[in-house]
Amino acid sequence: MRLRNVKGSREQIAASEYAIKEAEKIKGHWAEYLKDNKPLQLEIGMGKGRFLMELAEKNPDIHYIGIEKYSSVLVRALEKMEENPLENLHFIRMDAEEIVNIFEKGEVDQIYLNFSDPWPKERHAKRRLTSRQFLNRYQNILKERGRVIFKTDNRELFDFSLEEIKEAGWTLEKCTFDLHHSEYVEGNIMTEYEAKFVAQGKPICMLQIFLDCD
Ligand code: SAM
């Protein structure tokens, strides 16, 4: 999702209390920064933030951080937060490739990847958020047995992800090719993209994985 350049979005992010600046300085000190030891969960590629806002509202005892590459997208989430502030939700504007510079091993409990960009060209495979390169980054920030939960409408990307997961030695805990007609639909929170695809009748794939040991 790339919105047209929203004028002043960088300035808006710089001024927002919900957007964390110089996050690399907090690496290793997130519990201190967030002022408690509650679990910390991330959504990488959060778009306009609908999913995280609903999740954060439902779970006040969990901290959530949304990561988004584009300022023009992130400002939409910040605007929604101005209307409905949530103490346990923050955002970082960054490319997820840099994630190991922000979090220390063991600081993150769970990672959500929702409707990640498919990068269909083979030469771009390592940019996919479920590539072995990204799985390795997640391994380096998650606590032991920390999870990654991934949803997509894109069957090719889902099949690729299953291969990468196997290759990287993660354990597949849940897997469905049709989330909305499966046992896992209970408690599911829809993202912006998910709502659109479900309305079109497209099946949604979902998987949940964890790493047993390093
Ligand atoms: N998760 C939202 C949803 O399900 O409605 C948005 C999905 S949208 C297709 C993918 C989002 O991921 C876009 O907003 C895009 O800018 C962001 N994104 C893609 N690659 C990223 C990366 N490497 N780091 C951070 N954000 C990224």
PDB file of C-alpha atoms and ligand atoms in Angstrom:
ATOM      1  CA  MET A   1       0.000   0.000   0.000  1.00  0.00           C
ATOM      2  CA  ARG A   2       1.691   3.188  -1.095  1.00  0.00           C
ATOM      3  CA  LEU A   3      -0.404   6.298  -0.785  1.00  0.00           C
ATOM      4  CA  ARG A   4       0.503   9.332  -2.785  1.00  0.00           C
ATOM      5  CA  ASN A   5       2.977  11.471  -0.934  1.00  0.00           C
ATOM      6  CA  VAL A   6       1.070  13.146   1.886  1.00  0.00           C
ATOM      7  CA  LYS A   7       2.402  16.672   2.305  1.00  0.00           C
ATOM      8  CA  GLY A   8       3.905  17.298   5.713  1.00  0.00           C
ATOM      9  CA  SER A   9       3.730  13.630   6.783  1.00  0.00           C
ATOM     10  CA  ARG A  10       7.367  13.540   7.973  1.00  0.00           C
ATOM     11  CA  GLU A  11       6.773  16.636  10.097  1.00  0.00           C
ATOM     12  CA  GLN A  12       3.541  15.144  11.451  1.00  0.00           C
ATOM     13  CA  ILE A  13       5.418  12.001  12.494  1.00  0.00           C
ATOM     14  CA  ALA A  14       8.210  14.037  14.086  1.00  0.00           C
ATOM     15  CA  ALA A  15       5.618  15.922  16.155  1.00  0.00           C
ATOM     16  CA  SER A  16       3.504  12.911  17.168  1.00  0.00           C
ATOM     17  CA  GLU A  17       3.788  11.505  20.675  1.00  0.00           C
ATOM     18  CA  TYR A  18       2.710   8.099  19.320  1.00  0.00           C
ATOM     19  CA  ALA A  19       5.642   7.767  16.897  1.00  0.00           C
ATOM     20  CA  ILE A  20       8.871   6.627  18.548  1.00  0.00           C
ATOM     21  CA  LYS A  21      11.921   8.526  17.325  1.00  0.00           C
ATOM     22  CA  GLU A  22      15.558   7.314  17.442  1.00  0.00           C
ATOM     23  CA  ALA A  23      14.301   3.843  18.330  1.00  0.00           C
ATOM     24  CA  GLU A  24      17.790   2.336  17.898  1.00  0.00           C
ATOM     25  CA  LYS A  25      18.793   4.089  21.142  1.00  0.00           C
ATOM     26  CA  ILE A  26      16.137   2.053  23.009  1.00  0.00           C
ATOM     27  CA  LYS A  27      17.544  -1.328  21.882  1.00  0.00           C
ATOM     28  CA  GLY A  28      18.015  -3.496  24.979  1.00  0.00           C
ATOM     29  CA  HIS A  29      15.968  -1.073  27.148  1.00  0.00           C
ATOM     30  CA  TRP A  30      12.400  -1.524  25.915  1.00  0.00           C
ATOM     31  CA  ALA A  31      10.986  -2.622  29.280  1.00  0.00           C
ATOM     32  CA  GLU A  32      12.459   0.537  30.836  1.00  0.00           C
ATOM     33  CA  TYR A  33      11.149   2.717  28.013  1.00  0.00           C
ATOM     34  CA  LEU A  34       7.652   1.223  28.229  1.00  0.00           C
ATOM     35  CA  LYS A  35       7.859   1.454  32.036  1.00  0.00           C
ATOM     36  CA  ASP A  36       6.934  -2.179  32.755  1.00  0.00           C
ATOM     37  CA  ASN A  37       7.587  -5.793  31.817  1.00  0.00           C
ATOM     38  CA  LYS A  38       4.369  -6.439  29.937  1.00  0.00           C
ATOM     39  CA  PRO A  39       4.779  -8.490  26.732  1.00  0.00           C
ATOM     40  CA  LEU A  40       5.734  -6.614  23.581  1.00  0.00           C
ATOM     41  CA  GLN A  41       4.231  -7.556  20.221  1.00  0.00           C
ATOM     42  CA  LEU A  42       4.885  -6.077  16.771  1.00  0.00           C
ATOM     43  CA  GLU A  43       3.022  -5.772  13.510  1.00  0.00           C
ATOM     44  CA  ILE A  44       5.444  -5.344  10.643  1.00  0.00           C
ATOM     45  CA  GLY A  45       3.950  -3.524   7.655  1.00  0.00           C
ATOM     46  CA  MET A  46       0.985  -2.246   9.663  1.00  0.00           C
ATOM     47  CA  GLY A  47      -0.446   0.071   7.022  1.00  0.00           C
ATOM     48  CA  LYS A  48      -3.083   2.378   8.483  1.00  0.00           C
ATOM     49  CA  GLY A  49      -3.194   0.456  11.768  1.00  0.00           C
ATOM     50  CA  ARG A  50      -6.769  -0.851  11.965  1.00  0.00           C
ATOM     51  CA  PHE A  51      -5.695  -4.327  13.169  1.00  0.00           C
ATOM     52  CA  LEU A  52      -3.331  -3.044  15.881  1.00  0.00           C
ATOM     53  CA  MET A  53      -5.808  -0.519  17.213  1.00  0.00           C
ATOM     54  CA  GLU A  54      -8.440  -3.178  17.760  1.00  0.00           C
ATOM     55  CA  LEU A  55      -5.875  -5.571  19.253  1.00  0.00           C
ATOM     56  CA  ALA A  56      -4.433  -2.912  21.610  1.00  0.00           C
ATOM     57  CA  GLU A  57      -7.902  -1.917  22.780  1.00  0.00           C
ATOM     58  CA  LYS A  58      -8.761  -5.560  23.566  1.00  0.00           C
ATOM     59  CA  ASN A  59      -5.449  -6.293  25.344  1.00  0.00           C
ATOM     60  CA  PRO A  60      -4.378  -3.408  27.598  1.00  0.00           C
ATOM     61  CA  ASP A  61      -1.791  -5.681  29.276  1.00  0.00           C
ATOM     62  CA  ILE A  62       0.237  -6.058  26.109  1.00  0.00           C
ATOM     63  CA  HIS A  63       2.371  -3.386  24.448  1.00  0.00           C
ATOM     64  CA  TYR A  64       2.082  -3.147  20.671  1.00  0.00           C
ATOM     65  CA  ILE A  65       4.397  -1.457  18.220  1.00  0.00           C
ATOM     66  CA  GLY A  66       3.417  -0.982  14.591  1.00  0.00           C
ATOM     67  CA  ILE A  67       6.225  -0.770  12.062  1.00  0.00           C
ATOM     68  CA  GLU A  68       5.612   0.929   8.721  1.00  0.00           C
ATOM     69  CA  LYS A  69       8.016   1.938   5.990  1.00  0.00           C
ATOM     70  CA  TYR A  70       6.089   4.858   4.482  1.00  0.00           C
ATOM     71  CA  SER A  71       5.353   8.146   6.240  1.00  0.00           C
ATOM     72  CA  SER A  72       2.335   8.771   4.007  1.00  0.00           C
ATOM     73  CA  VAL A  73       0.736   5.549   5.307  1.00  0.00           C
ATOM     74  CA  LEU A  74       1.800   5.901   8.936  1.00  0.00           C
ATOM     75  CA  VAL A  75       0.232   9.357   9.304  1.00  0.00           C
ATOM     76  CA  ARG A  76      -3.197   7.798   8.731  1.00  0.00           C
ATOM     77  CA  ALA A  77      -2.662   5.627  11.830  1.00  0.00           C
ATOM     78  CA  LEU A  78      -1.423   8.630  13.812  1.00  0.00           C
ATOM     79  CA  GLU A  79      -4.553  10.585  12.895  1.00  0.00           C
ATOM     80  CA  LYS A  80      -6.731   7.723  14.155  1.00  0.00           C
ATOM     81  CA  MET A  81      -4.726   7.622  17.392  1.00  0.00           C
ATOM     82  CA  GLU A  82      -5.371  11.338  17.934  1.00  0.00           C
ATOM     83  CA  GLU A  83      -9.107  10.549  17.869  1.00  0.00           C
ATOM     84  CA  ASN A  84      -8.859   7.396  19.981  1.00  0.00           C
ATOM     85  CA  PRO A  85      -5.601   7.377  21.998  1.00  0.00           C
ATOM     86  CA  LEU A  86      -4.306   4.044  23.301  1.00  0.00           C
ATOM     87  CA  GLU A  87      -1.556   3.982  25.917  1.00  0.00           C
ATOM     88  CA  ASN A  88      -0.248   0.568  24.883  1.00  0.00           C
ATOM     89  CA  LEU A  89       0.208   1.304  21.172  1.00  0.00           C
ATOM     90  CA  HIS A  90       3.186   2.987  19.506  1.00  0.00           C
ATOM     91  CA  PHE A  91       4.578   3.258  15.999  1.00  0.00           C
ATOM     92  CA  ILE A  92       7.972   3.351  14.343  1.00  0.00           C
ATOM     93  CA  ARG A  93       8.523   4.550  10.783  1.00  0.00           C
ATOM     94  CA  MET A  94      11.271   2.336   9.451  1.00  0.00           C
ATOM     95  CA  ASP A  95      12.183  -0.393   7.004  1.00  0.00           C
ATOM     96  CA  ALA A  96      11.842  -3.740   8.764  1.00  0.00           C
ATOM     97  CA  GLU A  97      15.222  -4.739   7.307  1.00  0.00           C
ATOM     98  CA  GLU A  98      16.704  -2.711  10.169  1.00  0.00           C
ATOM     99  CA  ILE A  99      14.690  -4.443  12.901  1.00  0.00           C
ATOM    100  CA  VAL A 100      17.702  -6.059  14.615  1.00  0.00           C
ATOM    101  CA  ASN A 101      19.080  -2.564  15.252  1.00  0.00           C
ATOM    102  CA  ILE A 102      15.963  -1.696  17.255  1.00  0.00           C
ATOM    103  CA  PHE A 103      15.299  -4.774  19.407  1.00  0.00           C
ATOM    104  CA  GLU A 104      17.651  -7.005  21.380  1.00  0.00           C
ATOM    105  CA  LYS A 105      17.263 -10.788  21.344  1.00  0.00           C
ATOM    106  CA  GLY A 106      14.363 -11.708  23.654  1.00  0.00           C
ATOM    107  CA  GLU A 107      12.689  -8.282  23.757  1.00  0.00           C
ATOM    108  CA  VAL A 108       9.795  -9.206  21.449  1.00  0.00           C
ATOM    109  CA  ASP A 109       7.111 -11.783  22.299  1.00  0.00           C
ATOM    110  CA  GLN A 110       5.192 -12.039  19.052  1.00  0.00           C
ATOM    111  CA  ILE A 111       5.258 -10.681  15.498  1.00  0.00           C
ATOM    112  CA  TYR A 112       2.261 -10.219  13.189  1.00  0.00           C
ATOM    113  CA  LEU A 113       2.706 -10.069   9.421  1.00  0.00           C
ATOM    114  CA  ASN A 114      -0.552  -9.148   7.725  1.00  0.00           C
ATOM    115  CA  PHE A 115      -0.971  -9.090   3.952  1.00  0.00           C
ATOM    116  CA  SER A 116       2.697  -8.390   3.381  1.00  0.00           C
ATOM    117  CA  ASP A 117       3.802  -7.168  -0.042  1.00  0.00           C
ATOM    118  CA  PRO A 118       4.329 -10.277  -2.269  1.00  0.00           C
ATOM    119  CA  TRP A 119       7.418  -9.122  -4.219  1.00  0.00           C
ATOM    120  CA  PRO A 120       6.557 -11.622  -7.045  1.00  0.00           C
ATOM    121  CA  LYS A 121       9.874 -11.374  -8.928  1.00  0.00           C
ATOM    122  CA  GLU A 122      12.307 -14.119  -7.901  1.00  0.00           C
ATOM    123  CA  ARG A 123      15.203 -11.651  -7.639  1.00  0.00           C
ATOM    124  CA  HIS A 124      13.213  -9.771  -4.965  1.00  0.00           C
ATOM    125  CA  ALA A 125      12.483 -12.887  -2.846  1.00  0.00           C
ATOM    126  CA  LYS A 126      14.669 -11.714   0.024  1.00  0.00           C
ATOM    127  CA  ARG A 127      12.482  -8.615   0.430  1.00  0.00           C
ATOM    128  CA  ARG A 128       9.443 -10.781   1.267  1.00  0.00           C
ATOM    129  CA  LEU A 129       8.744 -10.476   4.986  1.00  0.00           C
ATOM    130  CA  THR A 130       8.622 -14.289   5.299  1.00  0.00           C
ATOM    131  CA  SER A 131      11.910 -14.933   3.476  1.00  0.00           C
ATOM    132  CA  ARG A 132      14.651 -16.849   5.322  1.00  0.00           C
ATOM    133  CA  GLN A 133      16.525 -13.530   5.658  1.00  0.00           C
ATOM    134  CA  PHE A 134      13.593 -11.966   7.525  1.00  0.00           C
ATOM    135  CA  LEU A 135      12.960 -15.138   9.566  1.00  0.00           C
ATOM    136  CA  ASN A 136      16.568 -14.913  10.719  1.00  0.00           C
ATOM    137  CA  ARG A 137      16.013 -11.298  11.795  1.00  0.00           C
ATOM    138  CA  TYR A 138      12.898 -12.339  13.751  1.00  0.00           C
ATOM    139  CA  GLN A 139      14.885 -15.116  15.448  1.00  0.00           C
ATOM    140  CA  ASN A 140      17.328 -12.438  16.598  1.00  0.00           C
ATOM    141  CA  ILE A 141      14.722 -10.298  18.366  1.00  0.00           C
ATOM    142  CA  LEU A 142      12.125 -12.820  19.615  1.00  0.00           C
ATOM    143  CA  LYS A 143      12.175 -14.406  23.036  1.00  0.00           C
ATOM    144  CA  GLU A 144      12.469 -18.194  23.232  1.00  0.00           C
ATOM    145  CA  ARG A 145       9.391 -19.814  21.649  1.00  0.00           C
ATOM    146  CA  GLY A 146       8.220 -16.378  20.480  1.00  0.00           C
ATOM    147  CA  ARG A 147       5.754 -16.591  17.626  1.00  0.00           C
ATOM    148  CA  VAL A 148       5.238 -15.200  14.147  1.00  0.00           C
ATOM    149  CA  ILE A 149       1.665 -15.102  12.831  1.00  0.00           C
ATOM    150  CA  PHE A 150       1.160 -14.480   9.120  1.00  0.00           C
ATOM    151  CA  LYS A 151      -2.011 -13.865   7.080  1.00  0.00           C
ATOM    152  CA  THR A 152      -2.277 -13.383   3.328  1.00  0.00           C
ATOM    153  CA  ASP A 153      -4.655 -13.790   0.408  1.00  0.00           C
ATOM    154  CA  ASN A 154      -1.679 -14.588  -1.830  1.00  0.00           C
ATOM    155  CA  ARG A 155      -1.321 -18.362  -2.233  1.00  0.00           C
ATOM    156  CA  GLU A 156       2.063 -18.137  -3.996  1.00  0.00           C
ATOM    157  CA  LEU A 157       3.496 -16.055  -1.151  1.00  0.00           C
ATOM    158  CA  PHE A 158       1.957 -18.440   1.393  1.00  0.00           C
ATOM    159  CA  ASP A 159       3.474 -21.528  -0.288  1.00  0.00           C
ATOM    160  CA  PHE A 160       6.841 -19.752  -0.494  1.00  0.00           C
ATOM    161  CA  SER A 161       6.570 -18.919   3.228  1.00  0.00           C
ATOM    162  CA  LEU A 162       5.862 -22.557   4.154  1.00  0.00           C
ATOM    163  CA  GLU A 163       9.040 -23.584   2.292  1.00  0.00           C
ATOM    164  CA  GLU A 164      11.138 -20.889   3.968  1.00  0.00           C
ATOM    165  CA  ILE A 165       9.806 -21.805   7.424  1.00  0.00           C
ATOM    166  CA  LYS A 166      10.762 -25.442   6.896  1.00  0.00           C
ATOM    167  CA  GLU A 167      14.187 -24.490   5.573  1.00  0.00           C
ATOM    168  CA  ALA A 168      14.839 -22.186   8.557  1.00  0.00           C
ATOM    169  CA  GLY A 169      13.809 -24.862  11.103  1.00  0.00           C
ATOM    170  CA  TRP A 170      10.707 -23.188  12.589  1.00  0.00           C
ATOM    171  CA  THR A 171       7.828 -25.285  13.925  1.00  0.00           C
ATOM    172  CA  LEU A 172       4.445 -24.898  12.246  1.00  0.00           C
ATOM    173  CA  GLU A 173       1.847 -24.616  15.005  1.00  0.00           C
ATOM    174  CA  LYS A 174      -1.215 -23.579  12.993  1.00  0.00           C
ATOM    175  CA  CYS A 175      -1.865 -23.531   9.262  1.00  0.00           C
ATOM    176  CA  THR A 176      -4.993 -23.000   7.190  1.00  0.00           C
ATOM    177  CA  PHE A 177      -5.665 -22.130   3.563  1.00  0.00           C
ATOM    178  CA  ASP A 178      -9.111 -20.747   4.425  1.00  0.00           C
ATOM    179  CA  LEU A 179      -9.026 -18.956   7.776  1.00  0.00           C
ATOM    180  CA  HIS A 180     -12.615 -17.732   7.675  1.00  0.00           C
ATOM    181  CA  HIS A 181     -13.938 -21.290   7.286  1.00  0.00           C
ATOM    182  CA  SER A 182     -11.580 -22.831   9.839  1.00  0.00           C
ATOM    183  CA  GLU A 183     -11.454 -23.428  13.596  1.00  0.00           C
ATOM    184  CA  TYR A 184      -8.955 -20.532  13.871  1.00  0.00           C
ATOM    185  CA  VAL A 185     -11.429 -17.829  12.868  1.00  0.00           C
ATOM    186  CA  GLU A 186     -12.660 -17.359  16.433  1.00  0.00           C
ATOM    187  CA  GLY A 187     -11.149 -14.175  17.845  1.00  0.00           C
ATOM    188  CA  ASN A 188      -9.648 -13.234  14.469  1.00  0.00           C
ATOM    189  CA  ILE A 189      -9.187  -9.481  14.043  1.00  0.00           C
ATOM    190  CA  MET A 190      -9.550  -8.281  10.475  1.00  0.00           C
ATOM    191  CA  THR A 191      -7.017  -5.964   8.913  1.00  0.00           C
ATOM    192  CA  GLU A 192      -7.884  -3.324   6.303  1.00  0.00           C
ATOM    193  CA  TYR A 193      -6.701  -5.553   3.455  1.00  0.00           C
ATOM    194  CA  GLU A 194      -8.371  -8.634   4.913  1.00  0.00           C
ATOM    195  CA  ALA A 195     -11.779  -6.910   5.050  1.00  0.00           C
ATOM    196  CA  LYS A 196     -11.425  -6.014   1.375  1.00  0.00           C
ATOM    197  CA  PHE A 197     -10.424  -9.534   0.281  1.00  0.00           C
ATOM    198  CA  VAL A 198     -13.078 -11.243   2.410  1.00  0.00           C
ATOM    199  CA  ALA A 199     -15.736  -8.987   0.850  1.00  0.00           C
ATOM    200  CA  GLN A 200     -14.491 -10.217  -2.561  1.00  0.00           C
ATOM    201  CA  GLY A 201     -14.909 -13.839  -1.398  1.00  0.00           C
ATOM    202  CA  LYS A 202     -11.155 -14.588  -1.447  1.00  0.00           C
ATOM    203  CA  PRO A 203      -9.871 -17.273   0.948  1.00  0.00           C
ATOM    204  CA  ILE A 204      -7.348 -16.065   3.526  1.00  0.00           C
ATOM    205  CA  CYS A 205      -4.311 -18.204   4.391  1.00  0.00           C
ATOM    206  CA  MET A 206      -2.916 -18.098   7.927  1.00  0.00           C
ATOM    207  CA  LEU A 207       0.022 -19.717   9.675  1.00  0.00           C
ATOM    208  CA  GLN A 208       1.537 -19.525  13.138  1.00  0.00           C
ATOM    209  CA  ILE A 209       5.122 -20.591  13.850  1.00  0.00           C
ATOM    210  CA  PHE A 210       7.654 -20.647  16.668  1.00  0.00           C
ATOM    211  CA  LEU A 211      11.302 -21.574  17.090  1.00  0.00           C
ATOM    212  CA  ASP A 212      12.040 -24.310  19.576  1.00  0.00           C
ATOM    213  CA  CYS A 213      15.674 -23.544  20.268  1.00  0.00           C
ATOM    214  CA  ASP A 214      18.519 -21.502  18.774  1.00  0.00           C
TER     215      ASP A 214
HETATM  216  N1  SAM B   1      -1.050  -4.906   7.359  1.00  0.00           N
HETATM  217  C1  SAM B   1      -1.961  -4.008   6.688  1.00  0.00           C
HETATM  218  C2  SAM B   1      -3.241  -4.711   6.338  1.00  0.00           C
HETATM  219  O1  SAM B   1      -3.260  -5.949   6.387  1.00  0.00           O
HETATM  220  O2  SAM B   1      -4.236  -4.041   6.066  1.00  0.00           O
HETATM  221  C3  SAM B   1      -1.315  -3.376   5.435  1.00  0.00           C
HETATM  222  C4  SAM B   1      -0.955  -4.329   4.322  1.00  0.00           C
HETATM  223  S1  SAM B   1      -0.116  -3.532   2.983  1.00  0.00           S
HETATM  224  C5  SAM B   1      -0.358  -4.616   1.647  1.00  0.00           C
HETATM  225  C6  SAM B   1       1.595  -3.826   3.365  1.00  0.00           C
HETATM  226  C7  SAM B   1       2.215  -2.724   4.190  1.00  0.00           C
HETATM  227  O3  SAM B   1       3.520  -3.114   4.577  1.00  0.00           O
HETATM  228  C8  SAM B   1       2.376  -1.398   3.451  1.00  0.00           C
HETATM  229  O4  SAM B   1       1.855  -0.352   4.224  1.00  0.00           O
HETATM  230  C9  SAM B   1       3.877  -1.274   3.244  1.00  0.00           C
HETATM  231  O5  SAM B   1       4.315   0.070   3.187  1.00  0.00           O
HETATM  232  C10 SAM B   1       4.412  -2.014   4.444  1.00  0.00           C
HETATM  233  N2  SAM B   1       5.751  -2.574   4.259  1.00  0.00           N
HETATM  234  C11 SAM B   1       6.174  -3.325   3.222  1.00  0.00           C
HETATM  235  N3  SAM B   1       7.463  -3.662   3.366  1.00  0.00           N
HETATM  236  C12 SAM B   1       7.874  -3.128   4.539  1.00  0.00           C
HETATM  237  C13 SAM B   1       9.103  -3.127   5.228  1.00  0.00           C
HETATM  238  N4  SAM B   1      10.184  -3.731   4.729  1.00  0.00           N
HETATM  239  N5  SAM B   1       9.179  -2.472   6.409  1.00  0.00           N
HETATM  240  C14 SAM B   1       8.089  -1.829   6.909  1.00  0.00           C
HETATM  241  N6  SAM B   1       6.892  -1.790   6.286  1.00  0.00           N
HETATM  242  C15 SAM B   1       6.781  -2.436   5.114  1.00  0.00           C
END
